[in-house]
Every structure is written in C-alpha cells, then in structure tokens.
PDB file of C-alpha atoms in Angstrom:
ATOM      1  CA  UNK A 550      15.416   1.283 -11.526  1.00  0.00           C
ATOM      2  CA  UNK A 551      15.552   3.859 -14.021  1.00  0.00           C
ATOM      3  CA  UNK A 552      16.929   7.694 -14.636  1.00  0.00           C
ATOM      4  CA  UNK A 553      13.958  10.300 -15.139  1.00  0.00           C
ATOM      5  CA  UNK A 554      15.133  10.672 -18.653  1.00  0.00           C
ATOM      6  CA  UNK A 555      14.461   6.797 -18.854  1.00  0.00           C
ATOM      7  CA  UNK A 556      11.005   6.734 -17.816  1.00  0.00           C
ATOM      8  CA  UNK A 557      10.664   9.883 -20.068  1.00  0.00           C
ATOM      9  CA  UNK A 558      11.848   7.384 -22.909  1.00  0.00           C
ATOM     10  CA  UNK A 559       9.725   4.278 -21.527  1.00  0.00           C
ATOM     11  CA  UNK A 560       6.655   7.159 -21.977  1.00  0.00           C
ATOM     12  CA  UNK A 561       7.602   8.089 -25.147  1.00  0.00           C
ATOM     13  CA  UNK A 562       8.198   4.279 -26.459  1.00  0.00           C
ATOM     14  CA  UNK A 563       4.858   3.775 -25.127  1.00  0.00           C
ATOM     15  CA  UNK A 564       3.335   6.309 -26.922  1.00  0.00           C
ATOM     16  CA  UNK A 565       4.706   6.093 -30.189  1.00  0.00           C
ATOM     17  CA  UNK A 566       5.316   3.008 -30.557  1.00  0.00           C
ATOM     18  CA  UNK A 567       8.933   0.896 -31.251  1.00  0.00           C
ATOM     19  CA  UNK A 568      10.391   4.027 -33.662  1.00  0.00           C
ATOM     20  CA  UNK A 569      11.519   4.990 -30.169  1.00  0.00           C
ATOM     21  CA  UNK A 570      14.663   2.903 -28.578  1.00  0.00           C
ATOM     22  CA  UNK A 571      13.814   0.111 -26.713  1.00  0.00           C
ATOM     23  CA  UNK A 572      14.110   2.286 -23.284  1.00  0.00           C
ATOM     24  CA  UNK A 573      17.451   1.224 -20.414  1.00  0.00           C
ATOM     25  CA  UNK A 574      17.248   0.704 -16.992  1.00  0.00           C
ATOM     26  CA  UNK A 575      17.718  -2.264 -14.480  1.00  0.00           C
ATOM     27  CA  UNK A 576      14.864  -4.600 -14.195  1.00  0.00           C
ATOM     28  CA  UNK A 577      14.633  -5.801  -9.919  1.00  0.00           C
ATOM     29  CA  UNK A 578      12.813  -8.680  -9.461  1.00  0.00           C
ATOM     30  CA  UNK A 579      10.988  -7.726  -6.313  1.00  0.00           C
ATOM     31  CA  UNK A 580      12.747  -8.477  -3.328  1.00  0.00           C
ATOM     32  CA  UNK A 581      15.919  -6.768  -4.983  1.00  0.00           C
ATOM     33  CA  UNK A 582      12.983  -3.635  -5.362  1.00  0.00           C
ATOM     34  CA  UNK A 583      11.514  -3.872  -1.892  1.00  0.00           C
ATOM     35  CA  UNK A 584      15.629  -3.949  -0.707  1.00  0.00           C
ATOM     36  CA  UNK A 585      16.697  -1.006  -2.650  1.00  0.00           C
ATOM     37  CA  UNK A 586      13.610   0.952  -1.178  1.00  0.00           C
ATOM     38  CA  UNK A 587      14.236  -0.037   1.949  1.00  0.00           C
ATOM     39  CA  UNK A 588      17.556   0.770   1.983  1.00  0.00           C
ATOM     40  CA  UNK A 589      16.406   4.333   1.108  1.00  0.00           C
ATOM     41  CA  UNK A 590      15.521   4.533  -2.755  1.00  0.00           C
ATOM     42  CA  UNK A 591      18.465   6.976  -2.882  1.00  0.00           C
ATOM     43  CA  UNK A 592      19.716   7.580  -6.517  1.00  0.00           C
ATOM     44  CA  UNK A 593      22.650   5.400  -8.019  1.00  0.00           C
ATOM     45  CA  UNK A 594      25.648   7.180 -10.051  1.00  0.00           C
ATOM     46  CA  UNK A 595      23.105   7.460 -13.157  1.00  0.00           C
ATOM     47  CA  UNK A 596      20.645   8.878 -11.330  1.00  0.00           C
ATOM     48  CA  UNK A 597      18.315   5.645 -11.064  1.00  0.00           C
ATOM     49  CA  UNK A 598      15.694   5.160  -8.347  1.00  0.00           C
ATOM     50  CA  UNK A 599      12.759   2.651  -8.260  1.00  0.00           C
ATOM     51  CA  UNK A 600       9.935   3.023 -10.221  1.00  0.00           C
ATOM     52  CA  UNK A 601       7.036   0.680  -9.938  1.00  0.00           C
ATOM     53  CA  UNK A 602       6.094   0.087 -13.810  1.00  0.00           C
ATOM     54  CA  UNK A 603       2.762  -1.741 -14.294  1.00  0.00           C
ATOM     55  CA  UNK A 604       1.450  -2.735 -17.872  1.00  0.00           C
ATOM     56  CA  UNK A 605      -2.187  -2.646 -18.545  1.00  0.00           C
ATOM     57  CA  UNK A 606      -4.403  -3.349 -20.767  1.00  0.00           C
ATOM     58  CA  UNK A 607      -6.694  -1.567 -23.185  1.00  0.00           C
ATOM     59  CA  UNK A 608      -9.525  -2.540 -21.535  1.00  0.00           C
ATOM     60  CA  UNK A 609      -8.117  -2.562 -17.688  1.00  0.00           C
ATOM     61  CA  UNK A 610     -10.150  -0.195 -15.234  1.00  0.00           C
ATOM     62  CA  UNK A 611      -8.205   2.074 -14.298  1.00  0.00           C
ATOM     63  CA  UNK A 612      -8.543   1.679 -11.002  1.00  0.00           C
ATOM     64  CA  UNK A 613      -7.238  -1.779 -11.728  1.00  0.00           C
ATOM     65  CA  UNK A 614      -3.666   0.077 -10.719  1.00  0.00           C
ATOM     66  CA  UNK A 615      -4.464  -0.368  -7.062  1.00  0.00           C
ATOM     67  CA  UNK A 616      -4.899  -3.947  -7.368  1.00  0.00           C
ATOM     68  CA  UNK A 617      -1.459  -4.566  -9.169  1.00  0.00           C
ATOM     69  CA  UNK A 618       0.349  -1.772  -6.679  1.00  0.00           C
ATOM     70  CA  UNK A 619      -0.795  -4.028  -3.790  1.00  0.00           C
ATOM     71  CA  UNK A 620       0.853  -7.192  -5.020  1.00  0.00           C
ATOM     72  CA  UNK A 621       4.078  -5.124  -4.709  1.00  0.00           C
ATOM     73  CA  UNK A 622       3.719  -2.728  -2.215  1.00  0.00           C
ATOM     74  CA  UNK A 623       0.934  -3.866   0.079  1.00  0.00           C
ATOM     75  CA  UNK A 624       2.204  -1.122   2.965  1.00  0.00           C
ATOM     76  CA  UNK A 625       1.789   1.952   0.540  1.00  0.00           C
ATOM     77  CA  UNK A 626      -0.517   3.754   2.442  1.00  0.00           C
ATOM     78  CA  UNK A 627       1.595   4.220   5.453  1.00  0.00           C
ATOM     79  CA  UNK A 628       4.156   6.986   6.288  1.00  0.00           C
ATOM     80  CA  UNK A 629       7.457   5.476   4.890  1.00  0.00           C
ATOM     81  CA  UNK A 630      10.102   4.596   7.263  1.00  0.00           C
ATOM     82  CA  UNK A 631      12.823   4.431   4.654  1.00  0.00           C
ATOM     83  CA  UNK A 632      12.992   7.510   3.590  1.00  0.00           C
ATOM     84  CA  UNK A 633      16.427   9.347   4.203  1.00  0.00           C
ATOM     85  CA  UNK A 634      18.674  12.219   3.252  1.00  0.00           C
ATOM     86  CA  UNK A 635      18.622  11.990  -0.369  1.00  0.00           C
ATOM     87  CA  UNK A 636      15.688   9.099  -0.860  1.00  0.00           C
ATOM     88  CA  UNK A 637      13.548   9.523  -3.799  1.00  0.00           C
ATOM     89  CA  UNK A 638       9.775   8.783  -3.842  1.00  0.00           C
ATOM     90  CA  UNK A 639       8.685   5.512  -5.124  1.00  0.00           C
ATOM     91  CA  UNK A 640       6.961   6.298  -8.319  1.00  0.00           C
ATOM     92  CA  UNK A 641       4.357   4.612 -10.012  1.00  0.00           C
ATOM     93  CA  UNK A 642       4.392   4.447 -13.786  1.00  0.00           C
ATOM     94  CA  UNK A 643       1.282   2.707 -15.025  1.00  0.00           C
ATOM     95  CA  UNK A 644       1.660   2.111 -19.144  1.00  0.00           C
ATOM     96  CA  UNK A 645      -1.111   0.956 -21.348  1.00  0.00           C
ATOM     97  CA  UNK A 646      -0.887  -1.609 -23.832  1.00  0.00           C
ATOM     98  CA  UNK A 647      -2.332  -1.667 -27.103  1.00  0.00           C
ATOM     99  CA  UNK A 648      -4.805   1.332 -27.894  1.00  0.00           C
ATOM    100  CA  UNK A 649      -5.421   3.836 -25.509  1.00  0.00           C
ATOM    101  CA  UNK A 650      -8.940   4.045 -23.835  1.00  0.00           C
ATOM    102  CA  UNK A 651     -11.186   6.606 -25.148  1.00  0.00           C
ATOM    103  CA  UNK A 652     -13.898   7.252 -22.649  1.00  0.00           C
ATOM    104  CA  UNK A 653     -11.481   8.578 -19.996  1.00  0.00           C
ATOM    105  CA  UNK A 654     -13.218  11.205 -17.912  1.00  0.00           C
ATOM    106  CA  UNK A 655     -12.106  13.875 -15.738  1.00  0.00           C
ATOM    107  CA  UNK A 656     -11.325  13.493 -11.905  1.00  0.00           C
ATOM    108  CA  UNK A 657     -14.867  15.620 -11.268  1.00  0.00           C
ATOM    109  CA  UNK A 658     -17.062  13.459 -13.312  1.00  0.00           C
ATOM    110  CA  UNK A 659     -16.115  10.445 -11.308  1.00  0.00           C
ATOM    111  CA  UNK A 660     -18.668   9.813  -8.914  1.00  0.00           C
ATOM    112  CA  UNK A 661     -16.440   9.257  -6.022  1.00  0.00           C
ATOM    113  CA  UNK A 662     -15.005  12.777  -6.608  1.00  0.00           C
ATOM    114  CA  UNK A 663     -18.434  14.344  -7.726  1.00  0.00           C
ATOM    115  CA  UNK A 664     -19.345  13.481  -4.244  1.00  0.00           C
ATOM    116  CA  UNK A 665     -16.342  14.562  -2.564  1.00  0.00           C
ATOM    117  CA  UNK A 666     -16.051  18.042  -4.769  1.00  0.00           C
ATOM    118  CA  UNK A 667     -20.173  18.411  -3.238  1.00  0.00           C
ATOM    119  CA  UNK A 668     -18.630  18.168   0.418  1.00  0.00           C
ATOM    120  CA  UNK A 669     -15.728  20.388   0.024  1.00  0.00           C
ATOM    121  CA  UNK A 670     -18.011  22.731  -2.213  1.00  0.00           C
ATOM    122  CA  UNK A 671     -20.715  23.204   0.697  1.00  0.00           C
ATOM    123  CA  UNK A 672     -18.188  23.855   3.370  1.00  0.00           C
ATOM    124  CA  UNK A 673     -14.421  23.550   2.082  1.00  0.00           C
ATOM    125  CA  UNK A 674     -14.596  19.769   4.497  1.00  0.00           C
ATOM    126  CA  UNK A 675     -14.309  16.528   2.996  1.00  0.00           C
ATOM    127  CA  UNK A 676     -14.353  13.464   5.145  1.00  0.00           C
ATOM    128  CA  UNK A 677     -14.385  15.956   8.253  1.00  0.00           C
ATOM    129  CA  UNK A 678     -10.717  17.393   6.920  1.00  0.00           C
ATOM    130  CA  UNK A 679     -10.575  20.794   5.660  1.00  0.00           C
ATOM    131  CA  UNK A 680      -9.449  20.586   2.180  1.00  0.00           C
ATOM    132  CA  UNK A 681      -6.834  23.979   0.960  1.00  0.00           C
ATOM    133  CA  UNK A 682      -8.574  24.494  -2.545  1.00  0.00           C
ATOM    134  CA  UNK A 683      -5.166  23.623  -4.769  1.00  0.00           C
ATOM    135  CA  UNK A 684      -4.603  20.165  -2.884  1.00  0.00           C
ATOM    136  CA  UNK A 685      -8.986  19.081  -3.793  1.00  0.00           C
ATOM    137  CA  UNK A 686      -8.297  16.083  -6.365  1.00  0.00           C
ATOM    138  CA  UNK A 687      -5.019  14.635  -4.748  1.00  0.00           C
ATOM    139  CA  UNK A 688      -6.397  14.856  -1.667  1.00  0.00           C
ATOM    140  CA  UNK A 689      -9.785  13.383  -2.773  1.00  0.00           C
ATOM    141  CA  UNK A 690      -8.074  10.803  -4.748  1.00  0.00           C
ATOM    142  CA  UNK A 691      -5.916   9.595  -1.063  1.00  0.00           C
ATOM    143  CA  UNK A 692      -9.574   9.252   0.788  1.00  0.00           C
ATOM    144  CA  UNK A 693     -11.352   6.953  -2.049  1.00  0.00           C
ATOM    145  CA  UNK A 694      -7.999   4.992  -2.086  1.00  0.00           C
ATOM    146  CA  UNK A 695      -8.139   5.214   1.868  1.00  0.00           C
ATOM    147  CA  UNK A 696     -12.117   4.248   2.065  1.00  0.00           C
ATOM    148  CA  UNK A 697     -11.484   1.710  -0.476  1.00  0.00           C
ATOM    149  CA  UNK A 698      -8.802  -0.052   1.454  1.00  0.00           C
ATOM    150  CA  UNK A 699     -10.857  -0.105   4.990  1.00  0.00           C
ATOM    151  CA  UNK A 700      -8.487   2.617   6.534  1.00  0.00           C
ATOM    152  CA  UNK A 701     -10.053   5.391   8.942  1.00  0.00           C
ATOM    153  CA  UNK A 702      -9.593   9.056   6.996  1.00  0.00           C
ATOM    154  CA  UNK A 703      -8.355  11.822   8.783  1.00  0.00           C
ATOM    155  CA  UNK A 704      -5.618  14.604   8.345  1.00  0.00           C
ATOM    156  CA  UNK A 705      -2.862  12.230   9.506  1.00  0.00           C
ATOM    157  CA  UNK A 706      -3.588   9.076   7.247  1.00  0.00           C
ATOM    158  CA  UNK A 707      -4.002  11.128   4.057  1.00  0.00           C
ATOM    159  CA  UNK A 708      -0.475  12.891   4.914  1.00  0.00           C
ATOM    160  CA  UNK A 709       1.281   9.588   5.481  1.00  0.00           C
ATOM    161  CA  UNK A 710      -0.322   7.868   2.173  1.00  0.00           C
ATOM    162  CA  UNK A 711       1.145  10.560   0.148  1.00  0.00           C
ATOM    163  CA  UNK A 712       4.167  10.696   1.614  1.00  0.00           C
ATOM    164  CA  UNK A 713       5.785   8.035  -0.420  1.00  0.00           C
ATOM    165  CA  UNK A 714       4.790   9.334  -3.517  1.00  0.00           C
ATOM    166  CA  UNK A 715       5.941  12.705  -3.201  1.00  0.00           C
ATOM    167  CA  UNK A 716       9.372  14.312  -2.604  1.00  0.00           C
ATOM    168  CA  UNK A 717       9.936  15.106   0.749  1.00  0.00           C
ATOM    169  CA  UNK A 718       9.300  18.754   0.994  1.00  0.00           C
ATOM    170  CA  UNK A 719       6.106  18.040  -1.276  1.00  0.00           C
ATOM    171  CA  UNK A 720       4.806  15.875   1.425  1.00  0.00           C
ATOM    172  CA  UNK A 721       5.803  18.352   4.146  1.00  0.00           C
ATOM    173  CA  UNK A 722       3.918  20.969   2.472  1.00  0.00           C
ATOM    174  CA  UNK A 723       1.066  18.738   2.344  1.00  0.00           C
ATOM    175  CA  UNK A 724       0.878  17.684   5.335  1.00  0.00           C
ATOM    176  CA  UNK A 725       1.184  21.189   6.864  1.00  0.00           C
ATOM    177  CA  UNK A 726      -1.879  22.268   5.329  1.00  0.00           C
ATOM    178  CA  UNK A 727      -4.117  19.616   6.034  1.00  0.00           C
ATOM    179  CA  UNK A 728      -2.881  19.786  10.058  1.00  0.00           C
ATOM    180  CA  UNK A 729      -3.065  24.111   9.830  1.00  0.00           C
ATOM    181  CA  UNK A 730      -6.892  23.491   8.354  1.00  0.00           C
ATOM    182  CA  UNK A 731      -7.827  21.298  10.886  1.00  0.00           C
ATOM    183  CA  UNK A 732     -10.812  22.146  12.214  1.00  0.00           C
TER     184      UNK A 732
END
C-alpha cells in the first residue's frame, strides 16, 4: 500500500537511481492485497491504497505486464464489485529494472492500434463501438487487452475493464460516452 507521494518517490528511485531514499510503504503479501481491495481499497490515515507494483526487466515486452497482472488479479477485466464510497482504483505501477528500453514506440505505430486508429479513422467505429475522439488509445488499448484475453468487445465490457483502474467519476464519464455513441 502506498501514499501517492510514495509511488511518486518509488518513480523517482527508479529513475535515478539509489541517491533517492529507499521509498516507504507496506508491502501485502497477496491475500492481505486481494483483502484490502476487497474490502474497498479505501485510503488508510496516510493516505495509502493498493498499488500493484511489478518489476521488469530491460528486456521484458512490454506487454509482458498483462501476464504478471494476471497472476494477481486474474478478474481485472470485470466491473469491480468492491468499489465503495471513498474506494480508490487499483493502480498498476510497472517499474523497469536496469536500463530503460530504447526502441519504445508510440501507441499508433503499434500494429494493434495502427489497425484500430484505420477503423475509427474510416468511420469513428472500432470493434462496432463508436469511439468519442479523446477516449481513441485507452479505449483501443481495453479491446486488444479484451481480444487478447478471449472476451467478446462491446460498449459494456470496455466500460467495466476500465472501471477498476480509474476513479469513479472517470469511469462514469467513460462509460457514458461509449453507451451515448452507441450506434
């Protein structure tokens, strides 16, 4: 569990190395985690909520973070039934190790999203959901995920994959749009 000005620190640490304090927070092993979320992820007295930190490697695929989110949270792709007044979203902090990758490219030059940003570009549709323009490469990002995972795409699943990632209101807002631009 850690403070946003931990992870902040953890970030920083990361980044520039161990001149930066080794970073606080309270380690869970996972069924401690999995209780505290379930119980509502609300914040304790120093402001802590769960954050899923996973280490990788230098030369880890990036995509590799889906693999090592599902040995923790196999269920993240459905609507969360924990959230309450005051939960926090689950967030996922993935930190490299060693030197950084170099070749990183841009969500549009990845060819699941080159494909995707072709659909919505032709008709403002992806995956037979109408797409609002500022929502493209979150959105796009849900439906790989969703593909990838053998889970039928549609307004509705996309909503309740995102909702435990974003605050409350955020996923309210998205899901409102995608259900307004149904067509």
């Amino acid at each position: 569990m850690m403070s946003d000005r931990e992870v902040e620190d953890l970030l920083a640490r990361a980044k520039e190395g161990p001149r930066f304090p080794e970073p606080s927070g309270i380690h869970l092993p996972p069924h401690e985690a999995l209780a505290h979320r379930d119980s509502g992820n609300v914040p304790d007295d120093a402001g802590r909520v769960l954050r899923l930190v996973l280490h990788m490697t230098p030369t880890d695929d990036p995509r590799a973070i889906h693999e090592k989110r599902l040995q923790f949270e196999p269920d993240f792709h459905s609507a969360p039934r924990w959230r309450r007044a005051g939960s926090r979203p689950v967030n996922v902090v993935p930190l490299g190790m060693g030197s950084r990758r170099t070749n990183q490219e841009a969500w549009w030059e990845d060819a699941d999203m080159a494909r995707l940003e072709a659909q919505w570009t032709k008709s403002g549709v992806v995956e037979g959901i109408k797409v609002p323009a500022e929502y493209r490469s979150f959105v796009y990002k849900t439906i790989v995920a969703l593909q990838r995972d053998g889970i039928d795409v549609s307004a509705l699943t996309v909503a309740d994959s995102v909702a435990r990632w974003l605050p409350e209101g955020e996923a309210a807002a998205l899901r409102a749009a995608l259900e307004d631009a149904k067509e």
